[in-house]
Amino acid sequence: MKALIRADANKNIGQGHVMRCLSVCDALKEKGHDCVFVCAKDTPMDFIMNRGYDVYYLTTSYNRMDDELALLEQIIAEEKANLLIIDSYYVSQAYLQSVKELIKTVYLDDVYSFAYDVDCLINYNVYADAEKYKEMYMTEGVKEPAMIIGPTYAPLRKEFTEKNIREISEIKNIMISVGGADPLHLAYGFAEILSGDEFFKDKNINMILGKMEPDIDKIKDICEATKNINYFVNVKDMKEKIEEADIVISAAGSTQYEICACGKPCICFSMADNQVPGGEKFGELGAFIYAGDVRNNDGFFYDVLNAVKRVAKDPALAKEMSRKASEITDGHGAERIVGRLEKLFGR
């Protein structure tokens, strides 16, 4: 199988689309399949190529995908690809129908925008609902695709299949992740408020930052002044960083499933519309505490830190959150996706 991956990353949309596709590609590669990325002009190329994949750069914008169809058709023909995996919120039905005439298509979704006219639909999120899709396809009169649904299919890097879940007796190490781009400047906000809160003075705090972090210099200054707050940029050992933590503060994106695979209690929050359903569902399941949407909560930072303090004072709660998180996904999702794709489209 030769797969083209159509996904983008930039300061506006972060890196999540590309990162989850990289996990699927690694699993495809292990089974002997080839993968090539096709990205809009403002996607950083190095972190894809460093994982061993070639990249085609389009001359069009990430949010005007219909403009790229002619060039994409040329790439499909040139690469002799037989599968196109698309991960973007900016597809139109016309776009999907055009590429479906050329190649088998797979779409990764988490927002239920419309009845995507594709051959296979993937939604690995904890709130994914096959019945909701079935109703959508029936209502819109679009042929229902094969569906790969639920968090057992969460595509994580292979290292997350190795379980090393430890019981948490005390909250001493805290990890913070706000995603690859941080357009709302949350990392700096956390660093600033943590540096002035007496409760956290004896805690070791690791801030995980993306390469597009806008406030790196200000965060560096706070870290140098406080000594117990550390920052790491574009980490290669995410699993180790999560495992070192006793609790994680994280945006409700792809990192949530890595946290689950490591069995860590988490205070999660949303900072974009597509993150709200996941944050709410994780909170409903009791795996995480959902601190709400940062965009409409003036007391956001205090709510998050108070939630951390609540877990720190209740070891039984930390243990229960850890157990529930570890039951959501086991790290083998990418392998399962590849197994389903092989059954659908051949080896």
Tab-separated table of C-alpha atoms in Angstrom:
chain	number	residue	atom	x	y	z
A	1	MET	CA	0.000	0.000	0.000
A	2	LYS	CA	1.258	3.496	-0.864
A	3	ALA	CA	-0.427	6.157	1.272
A	4	LEU	CA	-0.412	9.914	0.871
A	5	ILE	CA	-1.057	11.852	4.082
A	6	ARG	CA	-2.770	15.208	3.664
A	7	ALA	CA	-2.274	17.116	6.942
A	8	ASP	CA	-0.943	20.495	8.070
A	9	ALA	CA	0.671	22.146	11.090
A	10	ASN	CA	1.200	25.834	11.818
A	11	LYS	CA	0.905	28.439	14.561
A	12	ASN	CA	-2.858	28.726	14.050
A	13	ILE	CA	-3.852	25.045	14.122
A	14	GLY	CA	-0.962	23.524	16.091
A	15	GLN	CA	0.737	20.212	15.338
A	16	GLY	CA	-1.915	17.695	16.402
A	17	HIS	CA	-3.152	16.753	12.923
A	18	VAL	CA	0.335	15.888	11.712
A	19	MET	CA	1.378	14.191	14.954
A	20	ARG	CA	-1.483	11.692	14.965
A	21	CYS	CA	-0.911	10.987	11.274
A	22	LEU	CA	2.757	10.317	12.002
A	23	SER	CA	1.697	7.637	14.487
A	24	VAL	CA	-0.500	5.994	11.846
A	25	CYS	CA	2.371	6.214	9.346
A	26	ASP	CA	4.798	4.560	11.746
A	27	ALA	CA	2.366	1.656	12.135
A	28	LEU	CA	1.877	1.446	8.350
A	29	LYS	CA	5.645	1.482	7.839
A	30	GLU	CA	6.073	-1.404	10.292
A	31	LYS	CA	3.743	-3.459	8.097
A	32	GLY	CA	5.771	-2.660	4.971
A	33	HIS	CA	3.625	0.148	3.564
A	34	ASP	CA	4.979	3.448	2.209
A	35	CYS	CA	3.809	6.898	3.330
A	36	VAL	CA	4.430	10.367	1.906
A	37	PHE	CA	3.122	13.626	3.386
A	38	VAL	CA	1.443	16.390	1.401
A	39	CYS	CA	1.329	19.684	3.315
A	40	ALA	CA	0.377	23.317	2.809
A	41	LYS	CA	3.154	25.846	2.367
A	42	ASP	CA	3.401	26.994	6.014
A	43	THR	CA	3.803	23.532	7.593
A	44	PRO	CA	7.252	22.997	9.191
A	45	MET	CA	8.892	20.204	7.223
A	46	ASP	CA	11.702	19.150	9.552
A	47	PHE	CA	9.719	17.322	12.231
A	48	ILE	CA	8.071	15.166	9.552
A	49	MET	CA	11.286	14.418	7.672
A	50	ASN	CA	13.064	13.652	10.955
A	51	ARG	CA	10.597	10.787	11.394
A	52	GLY	CA	11.702	9.381	8.023
A	53	TYR	CA	8.984	10.630	5.652
A	54	ASP	CA	9.203	12.662	2.462
A	55	VAL	CA	7.060	15.782	2.146
A	56	TYR	CA	5.432	17.455	-0.838
A	57	TYR	CA	4.923	21.170	-0.262
A	58	LEU	CA	1.805	22.663	-1.819
A	59	THR	CA	1.820	26.288	-2.946
A	60	THR	CA	-1.674	26.856	-1.546
A	61	SER	CA	-2.932	27.821	1.912
A	62	TYR	CA	-3.946	25.263	4.547
A	63	ASN	CA	-7.450	26.769	4.801
A	64	ARG	CA	-8.174	26.889	1.047
A	65	MET	CA	-7.962	23.216	0.188
A	66	ASP	CA	-10.128	23.346	-2.933
A	67	ASP	CA	-7.349	25.403	-4.562
A	68	GLU	CA	-4.899	22.501	-4.326
A	69	LEU	CA	-6.886	19.840	-6.184
A	70	ALA	CA	-5.062	20.076	-9.515
A	71	LEU	CA	-1.639	19.786	-7.882
A	72	LEU	CA	-2.805	17.007	-5.557
A	73	GLU	CA	-4.012	15.013	-8.562
A	74	GLN	CA	-0.526	15.303	-10.083
A	75	ILE	CA	1.091	14.095	-6.849
A	76	ILE	CA	-1.259	11.102	-6.607
A	77	ALA	CA	-0.328	10.104	-10.160
A	78	GLU	CA	3.389	10.729	-9.676
A	79	GLU	CA	3.560	8.688	-6.468
A	80	LYS	CA	1.271	5.941	-7.827
A	81	ALA	CA	-0.506	6.109	-4.469
A	82	ASN	CA	-3.560	3.976	-3.746
A	83	LEU	CA	-4.675	5.507	-0.434
A	84	LEU	CA	-5.172	9.122	0.672
A	85	ILE	CA	-5.489	9.848	4.404
A	86	ILE	CA	-6.861	13.344	5.077
A	87	ASP	CA	-6.719	15.127	8.435
A	88	SER	CA	-7.949	18.717	8.181
A	89	TYR	CA	-10.978	20.752	9.218
A	90	TYR	CA	-10.872	22.694	5.946
A	91	VAL	CA	-12.117	20.020	3.551
A	92	SER	CA	-15.307	20.574	1.592
A	93	GLN	CA	-17.644	17.911	0.272
A	94	ALA	CA	-16.631	18.905	-3.272
A	95	TYR	CA	-12.971	18.335	-2.356
A	96	LEU	CA	-13.670	14.879	-0.939
A	97	GLN	CA	-15.786	13.864	-3.908
A	98	SER	CA	-13.073	15.015	-6.321
A	99	VAL	CA	-10.278	13.025	-4.674
A	100	LYS	CA	-12.520	9.992	-4.153
A	101	GLU	CA	-12.761	9.678	-7.940
A	102	LEU	CA	-8.967	9.325	-8.054
A	103	ILE	CA	-8.051	7.238	-5.013
A	104	LYS	CA	-9.400	5.420	-1.948
A	105	THR	CA	-9.931	8.017	0.774
A	106	VAL	CA	-9.758	7.975	4.574
A	107	TYR	CA	-10.779	10.937	6.716
A	108	LEU	CA	-9.888	11.585	10.370
A	109	ASP	CA	-12.688	13.494	12.068
A	110	ASP	CA	-13.651	14.806	15.472
A	111	VAL	CA	-16.198	17.551	14.744
A	112	TYR	CA	-19.098	15.965	12.759
A	113	SER	CA	-19.152	18.841	10.233
A	114	PHE	CA	-21.068	16.952	7.527
A	115	ALA	CA	-21.489	13.469	6.031
A	116	TYR	CA	-17.981	13.097	4.610
A	117	ASP	CA	-18.067	11.327	1.232
A	118	VAL	CA	-15.086	9.012	1.786
A	119	ASP	CA	-14.329	5.295	1.789
A	120	CYS	CA	-13.371	5.136	5.466
A	121	LEU	CA	-14.008	7.453	8.419
A	122	ILE	CA	-11.889	7.455	11.589
A	123	ASN	CA	-12.908	9.107	14.856
A	124	TYR	CA	-10.878	7.729	17.756
A	125	ASN	CA	-12.100	10.217	20.331
A	126	VAL	CA	-13.614	9.255	23.655
A	127	TYR	CA	-16.872	10.953	22.627
A	128	ALA	CA	-17.044	9.365	19.138
A	129	ASP	CA	-20.559	8.134	18.337
A	130	ALA	CA	-21.189	5.757	15.424
A	131	GLU	CA	-24.957	6.223	15.678
A	132	LYS	CA	-24.595	9.983	15.296
A	133	TYR	CA	-22.658	9.421	12.077
A	134	LYS	CA	-25.200	6.911	10.768
A	135	GLU	CA	-27.997	9.415	11.311
A	136	MET	CA	-25.967	12.164	9.615
A	137	TYR	CA	-25.277	10.028	6.543
A	138	MET	CA	-28.886	8.927	6.272
A	139	THR	CA	-30.190	12.496	6.640
A	140	GLU	CA	-27.792	13.932	4.050
A	141	GLY	CA	-28.222	11.039	1.617
A	142	VAL	CA	-24.518	10.190	1.421
A	143	LYS	CA	-23.279	6.599	1.229
A	144	GLU	CA	-22.070	5.494	4.645
A	145	PRO	CA	-18.338	4.668	4.705
A	146	ALA	CA	-16.546	2.029	6.721
A	147	MET	CA	-16.097	3.423	10.239
A	148	ILE	CA	-13.249	3.091	12.723
A	149	ILE	CA	-14.666	4.505	15.939
A	150	GLY	CA	-13.596	4.933	19.568
A	151	PRO	CA	-10.521	5.474	21.774
A	152	THR	CA	-9.196	1.925	21.370
A	153	TYR	CA	-8.071	3.293	17.980
A	154	ALA	CA	-6.277	6.364	19.392
A	155	PRO	CA	-3.086	6.503	17.275
A	156	LEU	CA	-0.140	6.901	19.635
A	157	ARG	CA	3.568	6.398	19.104
A	158	LYS	CA	4.777	2.844	19.632
A	159	GLU	CA	6.499	3.602	22.941
A	160	PHE	CA	3.075	4.152	24.531
A	161	THR	CA	2.271	0.444	24.137
A	162	GLU	CA	4.769	-0.299	26.903
A	163	LYS	CA	2.928	-0.012	30.204
A	164	ASN	CA	4.680	1.406	33.253
A	165	ILE	CA	1.838	2.670	35.434
A	166	ARG	CA	2.851	3.428	39.011
A	167	GLU	CA	0.636	4.219	41.962
A	168	ILE	CA	0.648	7.894	42.892
A	169	SER	CA	1.072	8.459	46.622
A	170	GLU	CA	2.069	12.130	46.551
A	171	ILE	CA	1.913	14.991	44.050
A	172	LYS	CA	5.473	16.253	43.708
A	173	ASN	CA	6.033	16.363	39.939
A	174	ILE	CA	3.695	18.285	37.639
A	175	MET	CA	3.762	18.359	33.840
A	176	ILE	CA	2.078	21.090	31.784
A	177	SER	CA	1.309	20.818	28.059
A	178	VAL	CA	-0.594	23.479	26.102
A	179	GLY	CA	-0.033	22.111	22.594
A	180	GLY	CA	2.364	22.907	19.800
A	181	ALA	CA	1.441	26.519	19.012
A	182	ASP	CA	-0.049	28.111	22.185
A	183	PRO	CA	-1.939	30.953	20.433
A	184	LEU	CA	-3.568	32.027	23.723
A	185	HIS	CA	-0.209	32.376	25.535
A	186	LEU	CA	-1.205	29.875	28.212
A	187	ALA	CA	2.280	28.549	28.920
A	188	TYR	CA	3.464	31.979	30.031
A	189	GLY	CA	0.279	32.426	32.066
A	190	PHE	CA	0.880	29.152	33.905
A	191	ALA	CA	4.558	29.934	34.511
A	192	GLU	CA	3.722	33.360	35.909
A	193	ILE	CA	0.974	32.250	38.292
A	194	LEU	CA	2.808	29.115	39.468
A	195	SER	CA	5.899	31.138	40.316
A	196	GLY	CA	3.861	33.169	42.806
A	197	ASP	CA	1.828	30.381	44.451
A	198	GLU	CA	3.331	29.138	47.720
A	199	PHE	CA	1.726	25.684	47.388
A	200	PHE	CA	3.834	24.922	44.320
A	201	LYS	CA	7.196	26.175	45.643
A	202	ASP	CA	8.345	22.645	46.544
A	203	LYS	CA	6.906	21.006	43.417
A	204	ASN	CA	8.961	20.158	40.349
A	205	ILE	CA	7.135	21.596	37.336
A	206	ASN	CA	7.993	20.615	33.761
A	207	MET	CA	6.510	22.735	30.977
A	208	ILE	CA	6.373	21.021	27.574
A	209	LEU	CA	6.476	23.609	24.794
A	210	GLY	CA	6.098	23.349	21.040
A	211	LYS	CA	8.631	24.784	18.629
A	212	MET	CA	6.096	27.510	17.747
A	213	GLU	CA	5.729	28.708	21.368
A	214	PRO	CA	5.428	32.538	21.172
A	215	ASP	CA	6.611	33.374	24.719
A	216	ILE	CA	9.724	31.249	25.024
A	217	ASP	CA	11.987	34.095	26.216
A	218	LYS	CA	9.620	35.224	28.981
A	219	ILE	CA	9.103	31.629	30.120
A	220	LYS	CA	12.864	31.092	30.169
A	221	ASP	CA	13.287	34.125	32.445
A	222	ILE	CA	10.704	32.792	34.923
A	223	CYS	CA	12.309	29.338	34.933
A	224	GLU	CA	15.737	30.799	35.658
A	225	ALA	CA	14.323	32.877	38.512
A	226	THR	CA	12.283	30.131	40.205
A	227	LYS	CA	14.543	27.061	39.823
A	228	ASN	CA	11.642	24.588	40.307
A	229	ILE	CA	9.934	25.416	36.977
A	230	ASN	CA	11.604	23.891	33.918
A	231	TYR	CA	10.810	24.105	30.220
A	232	PHE	CA	11.434	21.663	27.373
A	233	VAL	CA	10.935	22.511	23.701
A	234	ASN	CA	9.854	20.033	21.015
A	235	VAL	CA	10.526	17.008	23.229
A	236	LYS	CA	11.374	13.628	21.743
A	237	ASP	CA	10.717	11.705	24.984
A	238	MET	CA	7.090	12.630	25.700
A	239	LYS	CA	6.303	9.275	27.289
A	240	GLU	CA	9.159	9.672	29.770
A	241	LYS	CA	8.043	13.198	30.622
A	242	ILE	CA	4.484	12.006	31.294
A	243	GLU	CA	5.699	9.032	33.339
A	244	GLU	CA	7.861	11.304	35.503
A	245	ALA	CA	4.787	13.349	36.426
A	246	ASP	CA	2.385	12.638	39.277
A	247	ILE	CA	-0.282	14.783	37.623
A	248	VAL	CA	-0.590	16.482	34.232
A	249	ILE	CA	-2.180	19.774	33.204
A	250	SER	CA	-3.053	19.581	29.517
A	251	ALA	CA	-5.203	20.946	26.734
A	252	ALA	CA	-7.862	18.469	25.623
A	253	GLY	CA	-6.130	17.408	22.407
A	254	SER	CA	-4.193	14.379	21.205
A	255	THR	CA	-1.933	14.445	24.281
A	256	GLN	CA	-4.935	13.349	26.368
A	257	TYR	CA	-4.693	9.826	24.991
A	258	GLU	CA	-0.966	9.631	25.719
A	259	ILE	CA	-1.763	10.635	29.305
A	260	CYS	CA	-4.392	7.878	29.468
A	261	ALA	CA	-1.954	5.271	28.155
A	262	CYS	CA	0.399	6.254	31.001
A	263	GLY	CA	-2.416	6.158	33.573
A	264	LYS	CA	-1.923	9.686	34.897
A	265	PRO	CA	-4.510	11.898	36.604
A	266	CYS	CA	-4.989	15.050	34.579
A	267	ILE	CA	-6.531	18.498	34.824
A	268	CYS	CA	-7.645	19.216	31.273
A	269	PHE	CA	-9.079	22.272	29.577
A	270	SER	CA	-10.227	23.368	26.147
A	271	MET	CA	-8.947	26.302	24.128
A	272	ALA	CA	-10.667	25.541	20.796
A	273	ASP	CA	-14.152	24.388	19.824
A	274	ASN	CA	-13.000	20.905	18.792
A	275	GLN	CA	-11.499	20.305	22.259
A	276	VAL	CA	-14.691	20.980	24.228
A	277	PRO	CA	-16.443	17.593	23.679
A	278	GLY	CA	-13.310	15.665	24.649
A	279	GLY	CA	-12.685	17.702	27.778
A	280	GLU	CA	-16.293	17.339	28.878
A	281	LYS	CA	-16.333	13.579	28.222
A	282	PHE	CA	-13.070	12.909	30.065
A	283	GLY	CA	-14.494	14.834	33.012
A	284	GLU	CA	-17.794	12.948	32.821
A	285	LEU	CA	-15.936	9.614	32.911
A	286	GLY	CA	-13.981	10.676	35.992
A	287	ALA	CA	-10.624	10.041	34.319
A	288	PHE	CA	-9.712	13.741	34.321
A	289	ILE	CA	-10.987	16.911	35.933
A	290	TYR	CA	-12.237	19.276	33.239
A	291	ALA	CA	-11.456	22.906	34.108
A	292	GLY	CA	-13.581	24.321	31.295
A	293	ASP	CA	-12.881	26.509	28.284
A	294	VAL	CA	-10.111	29.037	28.795
A	295	ARG	CA	-11.763	31.411	26.316
A	296	ASN	CA	-14.763	32.128	28.544
A	297	ASN	CA	-13.379	31.691	32.055
A	298	ASP	CA	-11.684	34.702	33.651
A	299	GLY	CA	-10.635	32.557	36.609
A	300	PHE	CA	-9.186	29.795	34.434
A	301	PHE	CA	-5.670	29.600	35.899
A	302	TYR	CA	-6.971	29.597	39.476
A	303	ASP	CA	-9.525	26.891	38.644
A	304	VAL	CA	-6.779	24.670	37.219
A	305	LEU	CA	-4.422	25.158	40.157
A	306	ASN	CA	-7.226	24.605	42.674
A	307	ALA	CA	-8.042	21.327	40.909
A	308	VAL	CA	-4.395	20.249	41.229
A	309	LYS	CA	-4.484	21.091	44.938
A	310	ARG	CA	-7.691	19.073	45.322
A	311	VAL	CA	-6.077	15.967	43.829
A	312	ALA	CA	-2.883	16.526	45.835
A	313	LYS	CA	-4.892	16.477	49.069
A	314	ASP	CA	-6.842	13.322	48.127
A	315	PRO	CA	-4.613	10.309	47.242
A	316	ALA	CA	-7.691	8.118	46.767
A	317	LEU	CA	-8.970	10.501	44.083
A	318	ALA	CA	-5.585	10.478	42.324
A	319	LYS	CA	-5.571	6.672	42.341
A	320	GLU	CA	-9.125	6.451	40.975
A	321	MET	CA	-8.421	8.970	38.199
A	322	SER	CA	-5.303	7.025	37.240
A	323	ARG	CA	-7.258	3.764	37.021
A	324	LYS	CA	-10.052	5.256	34.925
A	325	ALA	CA	-7.605	6.983	32.565
A	326	SER	CA	-5.654	3.771	31.948
A	327	GLU	CA	-8.863	1.975	30.918
A	328	ILE	CA	-9.602	4.398	28.059
A	329	THR	CA	-6.790	3.408	25.689
A	330	ASP	CA	-3.819	1.050	25.757
A	331	GLY	CA	-1.504	2.607	23.156
A	332	HIS	CA	-2.178	0.039	20.401
A	333	GLY	CA	-4.631	2.211	18.443
A	334	ALA	CA	-2.379	2.895	15.447
A	335	GLU	CA	-1.791	-0.841	14.972
A	336	ARG	CA	-5.540	-1.454	15.079
A	337	ILE	CA	-6.165	1.270	12.497
A	338	VAL	CA	-3.633	-0.305	10.132
A	339	GLY	CA	-5.208	-3.724	10.621
A	340	ARG	CA	-8.602	-2.324	9.635
A	341	LEU	CA	-7.169	-0.426	6.645
A	342	GLU	CA	-5.477	-3.590	5.370
A	343	LYS	CA	-8.766	-5.488	5.575
A	344	LEU	CA	-10.569	-2.700	3.727
A	345	PHE	CA	-8.012	-1.847	1.053
A	346	GLY	CA	-5.597	-4.784	0.914
A	347	ARG	CA	-1.950	-5.111	1.793
